[in-house]
XYZ file of C-alpha atoms in Angstrom:
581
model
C 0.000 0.000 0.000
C 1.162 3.541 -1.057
C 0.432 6.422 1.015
C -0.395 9.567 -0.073
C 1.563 12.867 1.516
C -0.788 12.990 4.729
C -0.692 8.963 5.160
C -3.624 7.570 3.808
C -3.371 4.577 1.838
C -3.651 4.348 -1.636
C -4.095 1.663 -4.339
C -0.884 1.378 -6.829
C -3.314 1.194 -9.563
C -5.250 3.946 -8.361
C -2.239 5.744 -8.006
C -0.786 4.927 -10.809
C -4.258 5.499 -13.045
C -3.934 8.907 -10.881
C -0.470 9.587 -12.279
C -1.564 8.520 -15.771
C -4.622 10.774 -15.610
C -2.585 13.464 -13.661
C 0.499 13.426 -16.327
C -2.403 13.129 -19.573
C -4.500 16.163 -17.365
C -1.076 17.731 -17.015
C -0.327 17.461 -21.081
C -3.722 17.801 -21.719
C -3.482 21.076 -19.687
C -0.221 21.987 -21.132
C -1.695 21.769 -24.211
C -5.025 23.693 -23.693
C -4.006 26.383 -21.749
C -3.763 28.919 -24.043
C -6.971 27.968 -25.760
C -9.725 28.662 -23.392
C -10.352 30.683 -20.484
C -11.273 27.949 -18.337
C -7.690 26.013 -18.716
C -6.948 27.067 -14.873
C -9.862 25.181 -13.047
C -9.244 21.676 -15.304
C -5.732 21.907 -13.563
C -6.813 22.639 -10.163
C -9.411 19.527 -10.925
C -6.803 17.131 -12.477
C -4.467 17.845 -8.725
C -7.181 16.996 -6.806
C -7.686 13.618 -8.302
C -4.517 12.705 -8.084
C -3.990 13.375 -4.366
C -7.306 11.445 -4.235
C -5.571 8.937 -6.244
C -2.362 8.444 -4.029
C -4.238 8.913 -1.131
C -6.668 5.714 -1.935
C -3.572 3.519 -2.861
C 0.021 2.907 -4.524
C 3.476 2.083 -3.302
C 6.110 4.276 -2.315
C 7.850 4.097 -5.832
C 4.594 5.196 -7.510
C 4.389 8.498 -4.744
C 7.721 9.378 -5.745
C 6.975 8.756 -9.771
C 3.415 11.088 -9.064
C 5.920 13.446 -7.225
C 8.031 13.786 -10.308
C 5.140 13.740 -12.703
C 3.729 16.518 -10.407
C 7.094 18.083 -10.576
C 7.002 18.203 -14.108
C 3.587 19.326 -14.540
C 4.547 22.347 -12.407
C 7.836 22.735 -14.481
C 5.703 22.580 -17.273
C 3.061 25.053 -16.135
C 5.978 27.364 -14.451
C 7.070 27.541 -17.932
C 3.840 28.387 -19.403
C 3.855 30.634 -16.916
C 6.770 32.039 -17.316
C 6.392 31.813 -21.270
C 3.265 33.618 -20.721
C 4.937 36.770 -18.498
C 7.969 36.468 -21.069
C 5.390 37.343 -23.911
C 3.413 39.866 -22.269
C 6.783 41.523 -21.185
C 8.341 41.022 -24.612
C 5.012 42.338 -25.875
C 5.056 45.487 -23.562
C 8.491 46.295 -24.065
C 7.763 46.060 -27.774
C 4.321 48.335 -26.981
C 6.415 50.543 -24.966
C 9.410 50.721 -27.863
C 6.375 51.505 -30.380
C 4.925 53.766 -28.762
C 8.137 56.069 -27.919
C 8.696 56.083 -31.010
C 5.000 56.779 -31.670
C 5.658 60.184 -29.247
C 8.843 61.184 -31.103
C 7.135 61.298 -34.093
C 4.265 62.855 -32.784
C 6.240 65.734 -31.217
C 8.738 65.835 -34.051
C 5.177 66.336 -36.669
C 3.905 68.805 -34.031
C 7.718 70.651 -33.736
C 7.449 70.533 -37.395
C 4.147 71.815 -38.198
C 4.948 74.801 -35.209
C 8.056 75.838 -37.338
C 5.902 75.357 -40.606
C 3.316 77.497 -39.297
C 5.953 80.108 -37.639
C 7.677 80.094 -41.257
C 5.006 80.820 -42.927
C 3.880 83.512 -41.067
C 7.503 84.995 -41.674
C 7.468 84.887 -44.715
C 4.003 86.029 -45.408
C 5.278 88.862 -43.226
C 8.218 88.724 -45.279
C 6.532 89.308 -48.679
C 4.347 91.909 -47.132
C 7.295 93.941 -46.003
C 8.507 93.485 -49.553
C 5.427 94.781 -51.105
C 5.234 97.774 -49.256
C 9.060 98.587 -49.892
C 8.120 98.040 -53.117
C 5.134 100.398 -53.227
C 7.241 103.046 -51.502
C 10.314 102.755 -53.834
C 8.255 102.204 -57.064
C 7.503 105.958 -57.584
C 10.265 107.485 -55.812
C 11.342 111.074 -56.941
C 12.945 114.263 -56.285
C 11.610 117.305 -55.847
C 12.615 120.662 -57.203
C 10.905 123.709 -55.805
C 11.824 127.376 -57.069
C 10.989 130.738 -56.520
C 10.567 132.306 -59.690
C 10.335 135.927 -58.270
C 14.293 135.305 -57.089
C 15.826 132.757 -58.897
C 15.656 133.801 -62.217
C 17.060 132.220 -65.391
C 20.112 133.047 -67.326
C 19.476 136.240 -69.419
C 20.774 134.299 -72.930
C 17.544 131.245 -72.246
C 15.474 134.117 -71.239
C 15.702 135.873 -74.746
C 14.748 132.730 -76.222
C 11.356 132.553 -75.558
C 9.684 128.997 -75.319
C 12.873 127.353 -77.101
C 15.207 128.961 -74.283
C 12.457 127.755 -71.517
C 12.704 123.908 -72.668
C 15.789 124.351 -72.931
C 16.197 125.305 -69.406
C 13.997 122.457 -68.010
C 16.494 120.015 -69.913
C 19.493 121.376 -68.545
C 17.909 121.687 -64.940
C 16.866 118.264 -64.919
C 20.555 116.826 -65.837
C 22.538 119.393 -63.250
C 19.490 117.520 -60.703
C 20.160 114.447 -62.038
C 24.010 114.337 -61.679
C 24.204 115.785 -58.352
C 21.145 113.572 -56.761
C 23.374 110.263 -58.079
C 26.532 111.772 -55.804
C 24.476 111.261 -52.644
C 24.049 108.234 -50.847
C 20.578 106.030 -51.264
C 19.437 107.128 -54.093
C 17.533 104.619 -55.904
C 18.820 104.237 -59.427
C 15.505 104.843 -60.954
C 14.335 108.568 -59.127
C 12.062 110.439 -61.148
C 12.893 114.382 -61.087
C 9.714 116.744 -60.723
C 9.928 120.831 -60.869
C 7.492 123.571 -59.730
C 8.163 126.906 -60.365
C 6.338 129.683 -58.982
C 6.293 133.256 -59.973
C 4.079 136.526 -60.870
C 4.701 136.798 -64.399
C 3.262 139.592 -65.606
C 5.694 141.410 -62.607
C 8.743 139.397 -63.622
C 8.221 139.594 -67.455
C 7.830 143.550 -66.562
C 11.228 143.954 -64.562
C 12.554 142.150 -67.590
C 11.527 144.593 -69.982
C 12.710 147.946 -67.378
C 15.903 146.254 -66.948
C 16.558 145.436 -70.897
C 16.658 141.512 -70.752
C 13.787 141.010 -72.969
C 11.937 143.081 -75.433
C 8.393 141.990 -74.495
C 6.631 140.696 -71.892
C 5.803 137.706 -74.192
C 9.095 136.766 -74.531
C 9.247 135.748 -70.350
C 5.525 134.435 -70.730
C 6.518 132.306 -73.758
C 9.801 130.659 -71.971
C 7.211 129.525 -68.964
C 5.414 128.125 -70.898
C 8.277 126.242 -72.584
C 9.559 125.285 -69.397
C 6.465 123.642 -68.711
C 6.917 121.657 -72.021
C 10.506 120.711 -71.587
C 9.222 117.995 -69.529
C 6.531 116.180 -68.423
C 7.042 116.390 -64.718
C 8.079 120.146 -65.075
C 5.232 122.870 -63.905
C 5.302 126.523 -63.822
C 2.527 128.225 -61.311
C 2.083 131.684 -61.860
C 0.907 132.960 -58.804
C -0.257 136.182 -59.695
C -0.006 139.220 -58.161
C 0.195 139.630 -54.554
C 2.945 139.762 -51.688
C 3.939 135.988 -50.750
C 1.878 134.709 -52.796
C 4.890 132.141 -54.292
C 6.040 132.167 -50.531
C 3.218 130.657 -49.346
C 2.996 127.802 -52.099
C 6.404 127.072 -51.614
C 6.358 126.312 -48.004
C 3.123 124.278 -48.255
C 4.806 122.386 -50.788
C 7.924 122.091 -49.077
C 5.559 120.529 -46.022
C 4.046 118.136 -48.196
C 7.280 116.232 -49.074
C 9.539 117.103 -46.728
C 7.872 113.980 -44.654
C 6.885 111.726 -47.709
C 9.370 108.528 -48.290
C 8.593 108.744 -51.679
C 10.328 111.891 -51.689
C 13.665 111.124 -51.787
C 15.225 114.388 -51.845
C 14.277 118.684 -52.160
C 16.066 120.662 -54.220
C 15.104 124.337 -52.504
C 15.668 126.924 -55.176
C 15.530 130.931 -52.668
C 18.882 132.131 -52.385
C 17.963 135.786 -51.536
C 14.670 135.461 -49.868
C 15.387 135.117 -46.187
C 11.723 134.792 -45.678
C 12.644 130.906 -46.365
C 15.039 130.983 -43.512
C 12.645 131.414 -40.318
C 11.057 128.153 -41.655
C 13.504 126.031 -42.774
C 14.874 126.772 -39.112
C 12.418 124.458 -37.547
C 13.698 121.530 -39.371
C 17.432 122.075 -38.337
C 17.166 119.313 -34.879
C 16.138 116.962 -38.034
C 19.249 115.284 -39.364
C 17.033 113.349 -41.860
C 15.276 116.373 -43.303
C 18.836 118.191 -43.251
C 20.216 115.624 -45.437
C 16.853 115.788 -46.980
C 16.860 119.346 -48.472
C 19.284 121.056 -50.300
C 19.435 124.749 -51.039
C 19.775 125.768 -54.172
C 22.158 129.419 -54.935
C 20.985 131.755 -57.791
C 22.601 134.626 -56.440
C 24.527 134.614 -53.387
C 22.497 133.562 -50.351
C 21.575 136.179 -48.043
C 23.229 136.067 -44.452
C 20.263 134.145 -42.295
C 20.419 131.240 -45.382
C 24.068 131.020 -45.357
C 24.210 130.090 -41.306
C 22.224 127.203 -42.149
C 23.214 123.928 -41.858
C 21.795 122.725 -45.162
C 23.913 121.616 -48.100
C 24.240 124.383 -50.763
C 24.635 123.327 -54.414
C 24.979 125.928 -57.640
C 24.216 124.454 -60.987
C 26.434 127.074 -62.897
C 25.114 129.314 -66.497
C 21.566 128.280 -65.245
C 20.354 130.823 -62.901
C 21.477 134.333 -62.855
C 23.846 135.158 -60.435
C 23.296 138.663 -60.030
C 20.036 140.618 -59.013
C 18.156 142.712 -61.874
C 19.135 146.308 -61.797
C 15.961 148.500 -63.587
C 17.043 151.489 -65.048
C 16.989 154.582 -63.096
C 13.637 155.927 -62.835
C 12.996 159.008 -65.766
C 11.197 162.192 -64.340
C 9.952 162.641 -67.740
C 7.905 159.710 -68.341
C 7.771 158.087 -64.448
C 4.996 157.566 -62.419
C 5.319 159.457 -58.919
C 2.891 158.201 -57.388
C 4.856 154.706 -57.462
C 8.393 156.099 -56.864
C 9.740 155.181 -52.997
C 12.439 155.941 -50.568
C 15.914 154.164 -51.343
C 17.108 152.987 -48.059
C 19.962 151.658 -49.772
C 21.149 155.092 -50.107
C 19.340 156.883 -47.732
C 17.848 159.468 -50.257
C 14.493 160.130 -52.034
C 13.971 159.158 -55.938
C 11.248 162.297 -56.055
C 13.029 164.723 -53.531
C 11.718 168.184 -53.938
C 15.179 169.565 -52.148
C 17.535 167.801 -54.621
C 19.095 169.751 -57.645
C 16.710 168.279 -59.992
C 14.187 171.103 -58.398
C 16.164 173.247 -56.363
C 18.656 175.425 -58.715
C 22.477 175.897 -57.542
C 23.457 178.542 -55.625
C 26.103 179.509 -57.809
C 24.643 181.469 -61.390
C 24.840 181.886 -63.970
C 23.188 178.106 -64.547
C 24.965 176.114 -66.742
C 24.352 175.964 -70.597
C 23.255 172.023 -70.136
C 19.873 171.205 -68.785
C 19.682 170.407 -65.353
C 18.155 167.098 -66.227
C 19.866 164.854 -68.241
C 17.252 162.322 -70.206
C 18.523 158.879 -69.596
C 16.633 156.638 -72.609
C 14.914 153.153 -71.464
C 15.112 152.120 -75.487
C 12.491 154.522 -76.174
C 13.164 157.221 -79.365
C 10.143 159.021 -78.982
C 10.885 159.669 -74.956
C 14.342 160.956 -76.292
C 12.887 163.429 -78.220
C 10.309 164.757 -75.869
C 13.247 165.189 -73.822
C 14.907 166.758 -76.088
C 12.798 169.411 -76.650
C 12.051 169.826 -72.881
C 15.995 170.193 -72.510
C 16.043 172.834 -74.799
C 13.496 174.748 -72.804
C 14.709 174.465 -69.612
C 18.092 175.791 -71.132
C 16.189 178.953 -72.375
C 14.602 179.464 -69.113
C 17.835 179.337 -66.803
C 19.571 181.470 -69.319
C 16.811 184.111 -68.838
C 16.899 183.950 -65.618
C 20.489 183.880 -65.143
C 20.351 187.538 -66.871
C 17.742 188.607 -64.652
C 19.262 187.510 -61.405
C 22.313 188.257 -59.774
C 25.146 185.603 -58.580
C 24.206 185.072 -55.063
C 26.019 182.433 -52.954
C 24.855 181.884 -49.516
C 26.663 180.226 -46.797
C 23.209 177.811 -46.479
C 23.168 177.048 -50.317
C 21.145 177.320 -53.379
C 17.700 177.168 -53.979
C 14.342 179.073 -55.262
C 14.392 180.902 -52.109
C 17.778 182.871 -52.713
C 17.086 183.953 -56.195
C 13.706 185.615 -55.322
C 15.602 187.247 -52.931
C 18.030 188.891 -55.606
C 15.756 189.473 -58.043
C 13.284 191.648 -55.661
C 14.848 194.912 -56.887
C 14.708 194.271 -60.987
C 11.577 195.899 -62.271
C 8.431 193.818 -63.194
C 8.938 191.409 -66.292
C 5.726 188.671 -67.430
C 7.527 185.820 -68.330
C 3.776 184.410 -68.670
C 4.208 185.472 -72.471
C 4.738 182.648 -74.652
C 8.244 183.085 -76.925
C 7.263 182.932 -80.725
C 8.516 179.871 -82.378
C 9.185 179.148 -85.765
C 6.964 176.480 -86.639
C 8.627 173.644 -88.200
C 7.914 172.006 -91.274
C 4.945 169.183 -91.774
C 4.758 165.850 -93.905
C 6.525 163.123 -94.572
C 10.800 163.756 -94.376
C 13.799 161.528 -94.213
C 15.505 162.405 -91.028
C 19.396 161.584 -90.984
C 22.208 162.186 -88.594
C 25.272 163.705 -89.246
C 26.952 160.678 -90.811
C 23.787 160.760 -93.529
C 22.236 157.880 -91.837
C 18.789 157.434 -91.704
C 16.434 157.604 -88.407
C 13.316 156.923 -88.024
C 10.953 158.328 -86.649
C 9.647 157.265 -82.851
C 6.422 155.433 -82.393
C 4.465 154.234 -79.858
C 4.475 151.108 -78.883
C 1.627 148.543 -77.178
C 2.758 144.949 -76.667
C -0.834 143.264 -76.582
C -1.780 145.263 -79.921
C 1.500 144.664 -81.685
C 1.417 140.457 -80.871
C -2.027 140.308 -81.544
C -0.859 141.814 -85.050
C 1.852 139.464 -85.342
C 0.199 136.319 -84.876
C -2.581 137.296 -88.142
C 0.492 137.193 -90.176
C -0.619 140.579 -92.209
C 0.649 141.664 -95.490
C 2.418 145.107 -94.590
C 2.498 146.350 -98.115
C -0.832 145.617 -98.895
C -2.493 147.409 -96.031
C 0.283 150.087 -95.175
C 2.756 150.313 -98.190
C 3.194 150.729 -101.887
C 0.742 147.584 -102.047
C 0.885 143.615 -102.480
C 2.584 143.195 -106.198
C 1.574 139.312 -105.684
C -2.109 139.991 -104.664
C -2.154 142.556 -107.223
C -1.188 140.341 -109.845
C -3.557 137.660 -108.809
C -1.602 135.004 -107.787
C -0.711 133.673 -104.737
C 2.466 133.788 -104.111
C 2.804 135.934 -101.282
C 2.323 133.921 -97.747
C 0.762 136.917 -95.842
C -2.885 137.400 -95.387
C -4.588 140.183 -97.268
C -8.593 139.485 -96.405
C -8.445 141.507 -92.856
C -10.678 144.374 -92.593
C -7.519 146.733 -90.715
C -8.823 150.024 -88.691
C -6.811 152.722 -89.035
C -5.841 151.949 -85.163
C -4.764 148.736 -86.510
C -2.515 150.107 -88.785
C -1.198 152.226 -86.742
C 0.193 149.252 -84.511
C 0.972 147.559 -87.977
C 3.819 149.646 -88.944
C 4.903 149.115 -85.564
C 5.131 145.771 -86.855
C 6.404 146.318 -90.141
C 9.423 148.254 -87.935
C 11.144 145.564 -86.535
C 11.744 144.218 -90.103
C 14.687 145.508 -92.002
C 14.937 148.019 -94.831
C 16.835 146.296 -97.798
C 18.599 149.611 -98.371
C 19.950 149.943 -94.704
C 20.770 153.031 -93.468
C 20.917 154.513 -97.042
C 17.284 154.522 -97.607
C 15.937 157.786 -99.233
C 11.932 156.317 -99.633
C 9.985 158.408 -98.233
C 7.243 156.127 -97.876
C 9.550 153.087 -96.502
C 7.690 151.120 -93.923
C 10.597 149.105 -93.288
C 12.981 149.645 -90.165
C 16.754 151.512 -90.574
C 18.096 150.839 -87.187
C 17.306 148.484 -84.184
C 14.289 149.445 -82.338
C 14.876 146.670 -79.459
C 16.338 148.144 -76.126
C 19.542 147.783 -75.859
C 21.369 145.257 -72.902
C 22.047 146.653 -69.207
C 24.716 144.074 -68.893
C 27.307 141.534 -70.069
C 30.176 142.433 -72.668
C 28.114 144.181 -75.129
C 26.224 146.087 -72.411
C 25.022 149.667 -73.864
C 26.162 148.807 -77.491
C 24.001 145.442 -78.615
C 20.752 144.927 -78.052
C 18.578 142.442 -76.206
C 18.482 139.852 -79.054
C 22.465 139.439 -79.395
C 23.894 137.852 -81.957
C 20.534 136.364 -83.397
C 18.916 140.424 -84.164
C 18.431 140.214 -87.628
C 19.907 144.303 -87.567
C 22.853 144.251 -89.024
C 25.941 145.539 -86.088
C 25.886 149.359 -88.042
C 22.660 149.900 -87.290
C 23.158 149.650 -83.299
C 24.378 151.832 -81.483
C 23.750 154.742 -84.067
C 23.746 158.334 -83.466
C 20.138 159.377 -83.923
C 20.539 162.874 -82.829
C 18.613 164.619 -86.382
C 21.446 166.588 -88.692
C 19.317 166.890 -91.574
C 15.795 166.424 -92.828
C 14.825 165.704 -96.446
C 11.887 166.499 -97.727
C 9.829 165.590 -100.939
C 11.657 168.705 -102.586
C 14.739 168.128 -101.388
C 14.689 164.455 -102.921
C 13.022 165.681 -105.999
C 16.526 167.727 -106.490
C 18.894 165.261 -105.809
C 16.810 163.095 -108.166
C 16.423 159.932 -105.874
């Protein structure tokens, strides 16, 4: 008899059918552990019968053998067991390796698509920095402002009308051009716009005083070529009015000053130091100091000089010297306009100067007092003439009436009342008889047998008007049109105007400035044609006082400037029926 572990008998076969059934329960449970859930109670079963087993019966040998088979069927399920924990921990660690890798990824996609997102918003940034700088470069310019009123073009481009004023723009824009490309940051393509502002009809005025031009339309028509010479070039006349171009200016000058687009101001008022007190307040600014640069015409006055602006001079293009008008003509001036020179600290119209207040010394002089100064116009001349002539009569007259008196206080009105008090009564209201001289048409000539005309008025507005209908002067104030009278059509001019007699009038004026064929030698005494140069003649350069304002280009020949048109002789009809011209 076996006994089991606790001592109770069992059969051998039993234990031995226990071991059987134990070791096929144990294989059988090896084998169908993993295939159903309920592998764990068969095992716990198959145990308990085989301690039942044992326990009923067997020998000792058969209690060792069910140890050992017991043994083994532990072994076997330790090893399931342990099979079982090795897979689920080889699975986990494999779970666990996946998913770390899993979370890598997951960050490194989530990194990624942060920097993506971050990059894209840079560089959308990017491009819209880019477009702006764009927009703001695109139409970059410069921007040249002028005062007309002081910086005033070269005399030789003002002559030329509208040729010499697109001329002017062209040169302007390439002395801009080259000095803009010496600074720094200039873009390479910077647009170059102008604005000019002036009174015209003052400036073109002051022209005409001063001899520069011989018309007001001369000034008006270079303007307007200016504004022709170039798109981007604009003349403003401002009209009259004190500041007027002052005020533009500076409102301009506000208006880029601060605008990126404006690159640069070119500030043409070198003798206005109006411009100063305002381009003070920008001085702190060391971006609108580089910004602006001031433009010289004639020399700056003191309060532009001290600034600390760059200066620039674009030399032959602006005058460098102020217009001097002629000295003002008590003949033909206008008192109520004349002023007080500060300059010199003395009247124009002064009532206690010599012109008006006679010497002290007398007998007066043989010469007039007042010495006609011409402005270029013949017919003032001889007004003066004959007004010099009768002041010369009067001081002689009263030079025998009065005696020398000198006073230690000077001259004057006063002083020869005084000495004349005691000569008996004389009316001086009588007029002195004068020989009348002779009427109708003449040749005058000077003492070198040239001829002179005669001196005519002269209206601008009437004369161009006349100019521009391109008249025939021979048909409406001459010996006739031999074209239109033959019937052809040969002859450019127009002959179909219906002419006033003030309109011909202005025509010869016209008909003037065109030049005899016989010069100076011309005897017709119905010649319409002009003998010597009616234009003013210059107030400065080389040829001042001898050519006039046209220069080289006067279609005058040089004799006939600069003549001497004081009258020598005067032929009449008779007098060129006997020398049988």
């Amino acid at each position: 008899m076996a006994q089991d572990p606790i001592g109770t008998p069992r059969r051998s076969t039993s234990l031995a059918n226990s071991t059987t059934s134990a070791t096929g329960l144990g294989s059988s449970a090896s084998n169908s552990i993993w295939t159903n859930d309920s592998a764990s109670s068969r095992v716990t079963s198959g145990i308990n019968a085989n301690t039942a087993s044992l326990a009923v019966g067997g020998n000792q040998n058969e209690h060792v053998q069910g140890l050992w088979d017991r043994f083994t069927f532990l072994k076997n399920t330790d090893n399931i067991k342990n099979n079982l924990l090795e897979d689920v921990l080889t699975r986990y660690s494999h779970l666990t390796q996946v998913f770390e890798e899993y979370k890598r990824e997951s960050e490194q996609l989530i990194a990624a698509s942060a920097t993506n997102s971050q990059t894209q918003e840079i560089t959308a940034w990017r491009e819209h920095c880019d477009k702006l700088f764009q927009l703001l470069t695109r139409d970059a310019f410069a921007m040249i402002l002028i005062d007309g009123d002081s910086m005033i073009f070269n005399t030789d481009l003002l002559r030329l009308g509208e040729d010499g004023g697109k001329k002017a723009a062209r040169q302007l824009k390439l002395a801009a051009a080259k000095y803009l490309a010496s600074l720094e940051g200039m873009p390479k393509e910077l647009r170059i716009a102008a604005r000019l502002y002036t009174n015209v009809s003052g400036l073109a005025q002051t022209c005409v005083r001063a001899g520069l031009v011989s018309s007001v339309t001369i000034v008006e028509d270079f303007f307007r070529g200016f504004t022709y010479g170039d798109d981007l070039f604009d003349f403003i006349d401002v009209g009259y009015g004190k500041d007027r171009a002052d005020g533009k200016i500076i409102a301009n000058f506000k208006h880029e000053v601060y605008n990126y687009q404006c690159r640069h101001i070119l500030f043409g008022c070198s003798h206005d130091n109006g411009f100063a007190r305002h381009l003070e307040r920008y001085t702190d600014d060391d971006a609108t100091v580089a910004k602006v640069t001031l433009l010289e015409g004639v020399p700056f006055e003191k309060e532009l000089q001290t600034l600390p602006y760059p200066q620039q001079k674009f030399p032959g293009l602006f005058r460098e010297s102020k217009i001097v008008v002629n000295s003002v003509d008590l003949v033909t001036a206008d008192f109520s306009r004349l002023r007080h020179d500060s300059k010199n600290n003395m009247n124009v119209f002064n009532p206690n100067s010599a012109v008006f207040t006679p010497p002290s010394q007398t007998p007066a002089p043989a010469t007039p007092a007042l010495s006609p100064k011409t402005l270029g116009s013949d017919a003032l001349g001889s007004l003066r003439n004959d007004l010099t002539r009768t002041n010369s009569m009067s001081s002689v007259a009263l030079s025998e009436a009065a005696p020398s008196v000198s006073t230690p206080t000077g001259g004057g009105w006063a002083n020869i009342a005084k000495g004349s008090a005691h000569l008996p009564y004389k009316d001086l209201t009588k007029k002195v008889a004068v020989e009348p001289l002779p009427t109708g048409p003449a040749v005058l000539l000077n003492k070198y047998d040239q001829r002179i005309d005669v001196d005519m008025e002269y209206d601008h507005d009437k004369v161009f008007s006349l100019k521009k209908i391109k008249l025939c002067n021979q048909h409406y104030i001459g010996r006739g049109c031999c074209h239109y009278q033959a019937g052809n059509r040969n002859c450019p001019h127009r002959h179909d105007a219906i002419l006033s007699a003030e309109d011909r009038k202005w025509l010869r004026v016209v008909a003037r400035e065109t030049v005899c064929k016989k010069g100076t030698a011309c005897l017709e005494l119905d010649c319409i044609y002009g003998h010597h140069c009616p234009y003013p003649k210059q107030t400065e350069g080389p040829q001042k006082g001898v050519a006039c304002i046209n220069g080289v280009s006067c279609r005058f020949a040089k004799e006939m400037h600069g003549m001497d048109k004081t009258v020598a002789k005067t032929l009449r009809e008779q007098d060129l029926d006997l020398m049988d011209v």
